[in-house]
Short mmCIF file of C-alpha atoms and ligand atoms in Angstrom, two decimals:
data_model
loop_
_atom_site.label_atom_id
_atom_site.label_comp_id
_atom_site.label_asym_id
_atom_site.label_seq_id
_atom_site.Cartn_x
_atom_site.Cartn_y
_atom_site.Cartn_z
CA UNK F 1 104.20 48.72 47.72
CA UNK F 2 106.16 50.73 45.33
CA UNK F 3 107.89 54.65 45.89
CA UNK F 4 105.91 57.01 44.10
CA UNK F 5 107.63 60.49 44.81
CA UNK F 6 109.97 61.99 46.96
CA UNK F 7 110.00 65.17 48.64
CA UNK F 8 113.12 67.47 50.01
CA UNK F 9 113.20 70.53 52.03
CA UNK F 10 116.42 72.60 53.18
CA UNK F 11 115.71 74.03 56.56
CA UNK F 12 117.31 76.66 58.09
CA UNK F 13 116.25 77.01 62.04
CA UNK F 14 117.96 79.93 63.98
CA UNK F 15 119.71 79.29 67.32
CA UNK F 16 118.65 81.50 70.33
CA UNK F 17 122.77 81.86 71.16
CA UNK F 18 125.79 80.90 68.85
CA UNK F 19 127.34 77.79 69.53
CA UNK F 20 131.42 77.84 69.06
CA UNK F 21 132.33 74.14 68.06
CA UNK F 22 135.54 73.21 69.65
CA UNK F 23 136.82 71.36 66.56
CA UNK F 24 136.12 74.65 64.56
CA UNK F 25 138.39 77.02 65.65
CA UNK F 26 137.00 80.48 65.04
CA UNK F 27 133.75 79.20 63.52
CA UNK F 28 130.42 80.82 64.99
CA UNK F 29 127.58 78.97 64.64
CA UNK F 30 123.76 80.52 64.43
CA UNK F 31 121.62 78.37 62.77
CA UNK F 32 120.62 74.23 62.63
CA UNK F 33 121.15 72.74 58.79
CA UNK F 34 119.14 70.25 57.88
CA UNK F 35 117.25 68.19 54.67
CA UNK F 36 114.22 66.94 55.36
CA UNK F 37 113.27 64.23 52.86
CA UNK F 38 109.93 62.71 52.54
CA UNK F 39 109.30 59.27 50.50
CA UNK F 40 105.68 58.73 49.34
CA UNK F 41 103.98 55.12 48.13
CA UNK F 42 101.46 53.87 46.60
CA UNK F 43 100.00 52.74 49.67
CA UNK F 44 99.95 56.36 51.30
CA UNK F 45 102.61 55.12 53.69
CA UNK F 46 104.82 58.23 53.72
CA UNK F 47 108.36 57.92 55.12
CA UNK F 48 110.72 60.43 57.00
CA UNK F 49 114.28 60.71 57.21
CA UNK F 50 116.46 63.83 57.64
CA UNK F 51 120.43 64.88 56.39
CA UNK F 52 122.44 66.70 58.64
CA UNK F 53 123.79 68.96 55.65
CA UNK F 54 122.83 71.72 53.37
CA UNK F 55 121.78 72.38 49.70
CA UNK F 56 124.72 70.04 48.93
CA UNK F 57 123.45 66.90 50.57
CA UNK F 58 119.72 67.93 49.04
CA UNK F 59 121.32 67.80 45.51
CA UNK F 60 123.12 64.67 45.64
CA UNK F 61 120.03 62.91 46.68
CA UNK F 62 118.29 64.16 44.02
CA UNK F 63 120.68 63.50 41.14
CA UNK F 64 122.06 60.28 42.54
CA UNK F 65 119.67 58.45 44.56
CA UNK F 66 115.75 59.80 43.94
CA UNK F 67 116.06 58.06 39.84
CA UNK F 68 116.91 54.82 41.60
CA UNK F 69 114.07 54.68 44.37
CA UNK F 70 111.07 56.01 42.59
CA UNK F 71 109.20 52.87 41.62
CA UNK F 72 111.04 50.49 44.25
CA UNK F 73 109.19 48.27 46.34
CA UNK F 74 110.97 50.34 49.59
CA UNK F 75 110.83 46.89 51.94
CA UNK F 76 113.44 46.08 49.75
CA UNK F 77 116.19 47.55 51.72
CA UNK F 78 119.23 45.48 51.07
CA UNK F 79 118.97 46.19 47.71
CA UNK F 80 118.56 49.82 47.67
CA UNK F 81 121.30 49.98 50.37
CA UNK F 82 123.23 48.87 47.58
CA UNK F 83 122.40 51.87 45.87
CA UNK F 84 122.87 54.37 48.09
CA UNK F 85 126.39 52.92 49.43
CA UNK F 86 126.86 53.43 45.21
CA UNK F 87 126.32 57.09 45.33
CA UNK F 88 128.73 57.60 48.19
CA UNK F 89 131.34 58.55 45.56
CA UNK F 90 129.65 61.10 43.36
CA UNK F 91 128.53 63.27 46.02
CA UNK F 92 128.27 64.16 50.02
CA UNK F 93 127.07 60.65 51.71
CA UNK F 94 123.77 59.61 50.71
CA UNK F 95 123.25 57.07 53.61
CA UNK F 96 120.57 58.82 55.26
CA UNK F 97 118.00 58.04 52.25
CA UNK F 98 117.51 54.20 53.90
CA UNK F 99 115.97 56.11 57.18
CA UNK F 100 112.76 56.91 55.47
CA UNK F 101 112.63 53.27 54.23
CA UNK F 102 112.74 51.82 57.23
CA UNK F 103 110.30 54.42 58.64
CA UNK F 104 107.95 52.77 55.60
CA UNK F 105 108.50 49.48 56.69
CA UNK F 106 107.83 50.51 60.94
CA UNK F 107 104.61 52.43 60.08
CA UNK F 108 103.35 49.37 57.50
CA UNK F 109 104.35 46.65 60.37
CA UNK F 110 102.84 49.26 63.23
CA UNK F 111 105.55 48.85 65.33
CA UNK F 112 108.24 51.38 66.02
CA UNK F 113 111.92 50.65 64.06
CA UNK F 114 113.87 49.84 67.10
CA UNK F 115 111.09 46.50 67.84
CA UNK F 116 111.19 45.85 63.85
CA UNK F 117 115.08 45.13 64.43
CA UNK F 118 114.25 42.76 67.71
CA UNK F 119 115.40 45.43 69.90
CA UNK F 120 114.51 44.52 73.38
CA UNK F 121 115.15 48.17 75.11
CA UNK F 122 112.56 50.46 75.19
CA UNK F 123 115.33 52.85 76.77
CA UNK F 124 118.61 54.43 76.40
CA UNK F 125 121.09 55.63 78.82
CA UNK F 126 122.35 59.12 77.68
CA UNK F 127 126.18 60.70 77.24
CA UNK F 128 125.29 64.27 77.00
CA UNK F 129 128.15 65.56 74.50
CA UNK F 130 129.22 69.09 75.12
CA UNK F 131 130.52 70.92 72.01
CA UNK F 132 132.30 73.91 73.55
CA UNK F 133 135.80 75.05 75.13
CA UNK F 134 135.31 76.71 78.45
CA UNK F 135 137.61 77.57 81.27
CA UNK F 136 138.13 74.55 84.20
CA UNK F 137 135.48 75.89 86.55
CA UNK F 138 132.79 76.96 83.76
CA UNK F 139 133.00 73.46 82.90
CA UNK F 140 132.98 72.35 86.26
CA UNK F 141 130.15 73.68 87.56
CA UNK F 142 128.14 73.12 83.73
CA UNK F 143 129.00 69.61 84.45
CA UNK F 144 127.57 69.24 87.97
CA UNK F 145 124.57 71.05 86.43
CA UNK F 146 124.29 68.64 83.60
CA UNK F 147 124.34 65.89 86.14
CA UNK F 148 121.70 67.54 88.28
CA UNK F 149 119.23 67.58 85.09
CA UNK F 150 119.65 63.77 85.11
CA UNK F 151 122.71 62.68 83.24
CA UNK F 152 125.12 59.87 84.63
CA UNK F 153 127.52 60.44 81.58
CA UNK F 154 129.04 63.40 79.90
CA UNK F 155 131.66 63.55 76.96
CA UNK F 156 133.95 67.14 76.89
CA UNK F 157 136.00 68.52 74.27
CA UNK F 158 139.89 68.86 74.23
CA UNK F 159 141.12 71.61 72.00
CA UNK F 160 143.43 73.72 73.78
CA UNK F 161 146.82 74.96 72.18
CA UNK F 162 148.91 72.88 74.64
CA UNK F 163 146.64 69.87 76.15
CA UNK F 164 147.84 70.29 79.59
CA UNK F 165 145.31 72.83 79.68
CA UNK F 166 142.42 70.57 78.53
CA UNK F 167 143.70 68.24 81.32
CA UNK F 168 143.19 70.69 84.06
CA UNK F 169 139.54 71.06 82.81
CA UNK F 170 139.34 66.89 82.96
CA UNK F 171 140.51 67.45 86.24
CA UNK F 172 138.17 70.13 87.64
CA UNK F 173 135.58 68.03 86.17
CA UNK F 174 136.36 64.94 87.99
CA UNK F 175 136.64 66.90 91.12
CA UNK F 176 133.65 68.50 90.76
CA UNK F 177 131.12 65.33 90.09
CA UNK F 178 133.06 62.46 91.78
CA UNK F 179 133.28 58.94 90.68
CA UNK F 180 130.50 58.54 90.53
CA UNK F 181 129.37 60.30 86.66
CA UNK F 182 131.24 58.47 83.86
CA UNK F 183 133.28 60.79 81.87
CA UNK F 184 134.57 60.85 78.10
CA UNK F 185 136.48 63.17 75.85
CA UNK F 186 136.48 63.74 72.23
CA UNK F 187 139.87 64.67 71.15
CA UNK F 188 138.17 65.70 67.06
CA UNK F 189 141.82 64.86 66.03
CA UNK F 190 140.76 62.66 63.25
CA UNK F 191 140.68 65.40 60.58
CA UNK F 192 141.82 69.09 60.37
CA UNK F 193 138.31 70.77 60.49
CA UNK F 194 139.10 73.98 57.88
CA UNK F 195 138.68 76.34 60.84
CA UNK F 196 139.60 80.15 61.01
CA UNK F 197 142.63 79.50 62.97
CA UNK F 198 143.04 75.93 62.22
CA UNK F 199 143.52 74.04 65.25
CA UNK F 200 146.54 72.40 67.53
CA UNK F 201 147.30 68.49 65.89
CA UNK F 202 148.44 65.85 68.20
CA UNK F 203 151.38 63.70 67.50
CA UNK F 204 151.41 59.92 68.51
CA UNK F 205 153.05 60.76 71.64
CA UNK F 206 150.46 63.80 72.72
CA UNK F 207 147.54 61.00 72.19
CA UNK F 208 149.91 58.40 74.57
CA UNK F 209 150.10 61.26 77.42
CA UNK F 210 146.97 62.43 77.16
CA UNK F 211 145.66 59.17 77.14
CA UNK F 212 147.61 58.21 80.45
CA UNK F 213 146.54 61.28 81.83
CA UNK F 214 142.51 60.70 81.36
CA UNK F 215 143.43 56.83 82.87
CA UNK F 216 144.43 58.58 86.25
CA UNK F 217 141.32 60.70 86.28
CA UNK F 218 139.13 57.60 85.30
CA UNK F 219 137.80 58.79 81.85
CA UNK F 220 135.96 55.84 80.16
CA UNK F 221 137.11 56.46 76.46
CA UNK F 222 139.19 58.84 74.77
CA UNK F 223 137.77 59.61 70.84
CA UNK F 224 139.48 60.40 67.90
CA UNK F 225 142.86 60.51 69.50
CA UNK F 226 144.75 60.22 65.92
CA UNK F 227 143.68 61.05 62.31
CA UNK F 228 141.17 58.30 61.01
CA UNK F 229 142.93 56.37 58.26
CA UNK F 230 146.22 55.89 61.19
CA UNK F 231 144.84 52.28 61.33
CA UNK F 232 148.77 51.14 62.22
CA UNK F 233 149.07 54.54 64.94
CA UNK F 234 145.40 53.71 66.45
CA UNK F 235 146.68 50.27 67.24
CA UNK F 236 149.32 51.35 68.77
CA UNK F 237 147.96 53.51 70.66
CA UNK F 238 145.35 51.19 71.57
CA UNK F 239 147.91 48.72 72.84
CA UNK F 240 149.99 51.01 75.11
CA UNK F 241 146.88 52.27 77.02
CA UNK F 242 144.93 50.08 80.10
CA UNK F 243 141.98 50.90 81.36
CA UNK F 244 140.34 53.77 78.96
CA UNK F 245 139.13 52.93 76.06
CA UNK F 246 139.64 54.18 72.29
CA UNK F 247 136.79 55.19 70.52
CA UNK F 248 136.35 56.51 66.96
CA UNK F 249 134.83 56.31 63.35
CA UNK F 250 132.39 58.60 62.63
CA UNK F 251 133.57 60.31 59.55
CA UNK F 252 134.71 56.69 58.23
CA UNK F 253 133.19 55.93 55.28
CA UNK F 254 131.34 52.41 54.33
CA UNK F 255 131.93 48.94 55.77
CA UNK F 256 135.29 48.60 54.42
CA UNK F 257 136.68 51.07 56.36
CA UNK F 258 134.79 49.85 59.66
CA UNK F 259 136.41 46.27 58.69
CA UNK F 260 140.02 47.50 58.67
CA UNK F 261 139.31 49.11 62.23
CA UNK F 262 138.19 45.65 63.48
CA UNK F 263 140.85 44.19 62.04
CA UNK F 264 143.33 46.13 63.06
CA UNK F 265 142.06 46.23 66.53
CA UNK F 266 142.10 50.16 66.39
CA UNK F 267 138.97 50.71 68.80
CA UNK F 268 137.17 49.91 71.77
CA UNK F 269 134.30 51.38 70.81
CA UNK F 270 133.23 52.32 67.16
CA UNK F 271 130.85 55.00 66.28
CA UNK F 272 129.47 54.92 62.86
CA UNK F 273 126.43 57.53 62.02
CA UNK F 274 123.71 56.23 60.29
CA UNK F 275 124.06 60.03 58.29
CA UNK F 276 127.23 60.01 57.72
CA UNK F 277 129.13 56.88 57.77
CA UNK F 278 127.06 53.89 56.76
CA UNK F 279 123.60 53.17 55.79
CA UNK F 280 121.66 51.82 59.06
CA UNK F 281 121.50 47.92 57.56
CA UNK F 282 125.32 48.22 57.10
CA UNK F 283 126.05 49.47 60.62
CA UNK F 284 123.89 46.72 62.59
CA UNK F 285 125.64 44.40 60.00
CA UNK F 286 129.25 45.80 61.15
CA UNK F 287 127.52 45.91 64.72
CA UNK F 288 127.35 41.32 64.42
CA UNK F 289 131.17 41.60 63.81
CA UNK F 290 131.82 43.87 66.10
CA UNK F 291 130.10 42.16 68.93
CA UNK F 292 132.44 38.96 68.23
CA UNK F 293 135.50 41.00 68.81
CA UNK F 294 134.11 42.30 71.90
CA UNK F 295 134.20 46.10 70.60
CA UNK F 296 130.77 48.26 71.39
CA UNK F 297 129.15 49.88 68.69
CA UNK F 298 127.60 53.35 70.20
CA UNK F 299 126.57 55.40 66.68
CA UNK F 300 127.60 59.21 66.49
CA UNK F 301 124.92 61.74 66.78
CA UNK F 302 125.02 65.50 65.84
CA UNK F 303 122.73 67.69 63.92
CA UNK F 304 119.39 67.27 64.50
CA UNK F 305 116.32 65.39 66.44
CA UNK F 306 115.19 63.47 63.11
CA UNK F 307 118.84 61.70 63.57
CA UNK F 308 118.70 61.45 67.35
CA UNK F 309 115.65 59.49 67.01
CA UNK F 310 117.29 57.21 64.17
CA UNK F 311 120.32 56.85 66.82
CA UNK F 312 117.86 56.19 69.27
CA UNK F 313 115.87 53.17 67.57
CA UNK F 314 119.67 51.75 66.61
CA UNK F 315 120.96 51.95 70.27
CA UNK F 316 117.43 50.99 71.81
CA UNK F 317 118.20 47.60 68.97
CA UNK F 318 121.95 46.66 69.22
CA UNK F 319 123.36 44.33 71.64
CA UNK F 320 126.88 45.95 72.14
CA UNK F 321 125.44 49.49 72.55
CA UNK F 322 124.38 50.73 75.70
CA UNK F 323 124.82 54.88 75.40
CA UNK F 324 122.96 57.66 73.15
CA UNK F 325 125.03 60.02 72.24
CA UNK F 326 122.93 63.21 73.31
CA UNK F 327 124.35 66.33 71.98
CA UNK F 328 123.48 69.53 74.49
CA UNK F 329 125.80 72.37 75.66
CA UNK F 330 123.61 75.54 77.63
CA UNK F 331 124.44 78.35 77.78
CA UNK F 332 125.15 77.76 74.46
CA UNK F 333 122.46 77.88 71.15
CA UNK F 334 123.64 74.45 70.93
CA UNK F 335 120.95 72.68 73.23
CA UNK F 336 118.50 69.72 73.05
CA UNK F 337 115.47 71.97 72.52
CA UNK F 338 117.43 74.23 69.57
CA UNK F 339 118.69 70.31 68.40
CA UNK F 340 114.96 69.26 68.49
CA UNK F 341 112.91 71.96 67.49
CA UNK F 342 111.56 70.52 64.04
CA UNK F 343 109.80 67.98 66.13
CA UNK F 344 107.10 68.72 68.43
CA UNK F 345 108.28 66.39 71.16
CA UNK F 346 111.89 67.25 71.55
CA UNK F 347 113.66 64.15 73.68
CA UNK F 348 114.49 64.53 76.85
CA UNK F 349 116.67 62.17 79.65
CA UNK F 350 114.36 60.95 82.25
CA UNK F 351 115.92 61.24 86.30
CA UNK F 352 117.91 58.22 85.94
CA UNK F 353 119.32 59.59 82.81
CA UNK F 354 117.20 57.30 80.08
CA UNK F 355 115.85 58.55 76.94
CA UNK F 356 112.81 56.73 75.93
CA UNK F 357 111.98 55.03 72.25
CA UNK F 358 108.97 56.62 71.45
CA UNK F 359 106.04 54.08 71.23
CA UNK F 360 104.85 54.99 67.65
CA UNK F 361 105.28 53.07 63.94
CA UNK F 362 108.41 53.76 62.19
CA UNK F 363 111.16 55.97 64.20
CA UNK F 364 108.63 57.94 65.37
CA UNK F 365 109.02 61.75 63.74
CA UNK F 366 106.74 63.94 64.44
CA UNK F 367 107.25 67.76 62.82
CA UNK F 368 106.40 70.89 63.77
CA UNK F 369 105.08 71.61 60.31
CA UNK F 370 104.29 75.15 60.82
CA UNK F 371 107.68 76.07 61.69
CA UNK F 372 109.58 73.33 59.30
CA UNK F 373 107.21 75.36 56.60
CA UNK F 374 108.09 78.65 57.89
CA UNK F 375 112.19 77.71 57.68
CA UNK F 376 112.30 75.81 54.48
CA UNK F 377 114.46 78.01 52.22
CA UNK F 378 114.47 75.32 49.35
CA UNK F 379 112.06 72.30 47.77
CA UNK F 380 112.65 69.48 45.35
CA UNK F 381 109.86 67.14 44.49
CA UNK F 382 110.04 64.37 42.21
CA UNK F 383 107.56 61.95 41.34
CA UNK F 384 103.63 62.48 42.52
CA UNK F 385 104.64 64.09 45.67
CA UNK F 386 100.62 64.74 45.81
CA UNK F 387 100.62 63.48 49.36
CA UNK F 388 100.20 66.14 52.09
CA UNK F 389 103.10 67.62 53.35
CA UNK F 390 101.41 66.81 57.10
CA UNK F 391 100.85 63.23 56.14
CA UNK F 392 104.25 62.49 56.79
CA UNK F 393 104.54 63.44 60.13
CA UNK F 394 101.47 61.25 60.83
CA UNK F 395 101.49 57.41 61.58
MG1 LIG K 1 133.05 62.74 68.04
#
């Protein structure tokens, strides 16, 4: 089988409400961002994958990575990985161009991605991730609501000025759902985000208190408590903390950085994205390692439901998963049907809190062509992209 052409679209989907992400301080968002990328053979096996970025991440493919692949046999995976970890320095991360590969190689084997790896799940418990700061009893009462729609997990944001306010929200939270929903908080402190106002940066000891402070509420993991490259701080905080755990790593770049956070013992729980972090045959080879060291690998998930079902096969297929990260936060335009709406069968948490791996070849995409067609605000094809824009959403 060899690549014959490769097709991008930039896709601009409007969100019913505007989402205001914590880690963005003054930043409104109103509409989903995403490449859609389509890779055609000479067998009429047509592959999907999907970039959670803009015209940016559409031109780096093309200049860096579409010269390399047309012509490639595309089971060939470890090799191309090699060339798409190679482009990581010339442009925005190119290490979503493996998904439609392995989409190839699921709809040529018939048998969904997740089965291809050996996974033996066909489900996968959810953490719905909330995105926005609201006042202790807003999030109370979204959280018991979130729980009543099926969830048994649910991660909150911490990005208050002084962060005994974002503890009183933990708190109202806890009080609210019991012991008996597992809680997490993601701190964003890894990187200044260039928000309008910038936002509040936590010293070592902030991350220590706060820390101690989510242990007495019984918070399962803290995330990105310190900035990402603190390998030595991490550790250290790591160290001075019992029962939650540390979690981090999604904006860490390639396996080298993933090594030195094994090494150095930084996390409980690491969370590359097969988007943005590491191609999907380096993460499930940093997820081996990680499994001797006893740390869980549970991948990051934003964006959009082409990566949510890429997450979803990964999670359904490593050992030392166990969660999806499901990103959803009513009332705000930030919810899994605005997340989902390129496909026609958005995912959903069953009443036990489970998202299912879709029984189809490859990951499973299926998109709403008509309104992917209707969004689409910019195309690059390359190669015979002669195959039918619906083909690829077929099996
Ligand atoms: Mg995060």
């Amino acid at each position: 089988m060899r690549i014959t052409g490769i097709r991008s679209r930039l896709v601009e989907l409007p969100l019913d409400a505007p989402f205001r992400p914590a880690w963005g301080r003054g930043r409104v968002q109103t509409t989903l961002v995403l490449v859609v990328f389509e890779v055609g053979t000479d067998q009429g096996v047509v592959g999907l994958g999907a970039a959670h970025g803009g015209l940016e991440a559409q031109i780096a493919v093309d200049r860096f990575v579409t010269p390399h692949l047309i012509g490639q046999d595309p089971a060939r995976i470890e090799t191309l990985a090699g060339i798409i970890r190679d482009a990581e320095i010339l442009g925005p991360p190119p290490y979503c161009m493996e998904i439609p590969l392995w989409d190839i190689l699921g709809k040529a084997a018939g048998l969904p991605v997740s089965r291809l790896w050996g996974g033996a799940s066909d489900r996968v418990r959810a953490y719905c991730s909330t995105g926005e700061l609201r006042t202790p009893d807003e999030r109370a009462d979204g959280v018991a609501r979130l729980v009543e729609e099926g969830f048994t997990a649910v991660k909150l944001r911490f990005h208050h000025d002084d962060p005994r306010d974002d503890i009183v929200v933990a708190e109202a939270v806890r009080a609210a759902v019991g012991r008996g929903v597992e809680l997490m908080v993601d701190a964003n402190q890894a990187g200044a985000d260039p928000g309008v106002g910038g936002h509040a940066v936590w010293d070592f000891r902030t991350a220590l208190w706060v820390g101690r402070e989510l242990e007495r509420l019984e918070y399962a993991w803290l995330e990105e408590p310190l900035p990402r490259h603190d390998w030595t701080g991490l550790a250290r905080l790591r160290d001075r903390l019992d029962a939650i755990k540390l979690a981090g790593g999604e904006d860490n770049h390639g396996l080298h950085e993933f090594r030195l956070l094994l090494e150095r013992g930084c996390f409980d729980v690491l969370q590359p994205d097969a988007v943005k972090s590491e191609t999907l045959s380096g993460i499930r080879h940093l997820a081996a390692f990680a499994e001797l060291s006893g740390v869980d690998v549970i991948p990051h998930t934003w964006g959009n439901g082409l990566g949510m079902l890429v997450h979803l096969h990964l999670a359904a297929a490593l050992p030392n998963c166990g969660y999806l990260e499901y990103p959803h936060d009513p009332p705000s335009g930030l919810t899994a049907s605005a997340r989902d709406r390129m496909l026609t069968e958005p995912l959903t948490v069953d009443t036990e809190g489970y998202v299912h791996v879709p029984d189809r070849p490859g990951f499973g995409f299926v998109l709403d062509e008509d309104l992917v067609a209707h969004h689409t605000v910019h195309t690059i094809e390359r190669g015979d992209c002669g195959f039918a824009v619906a083909e690829g959403s077929a099996t």
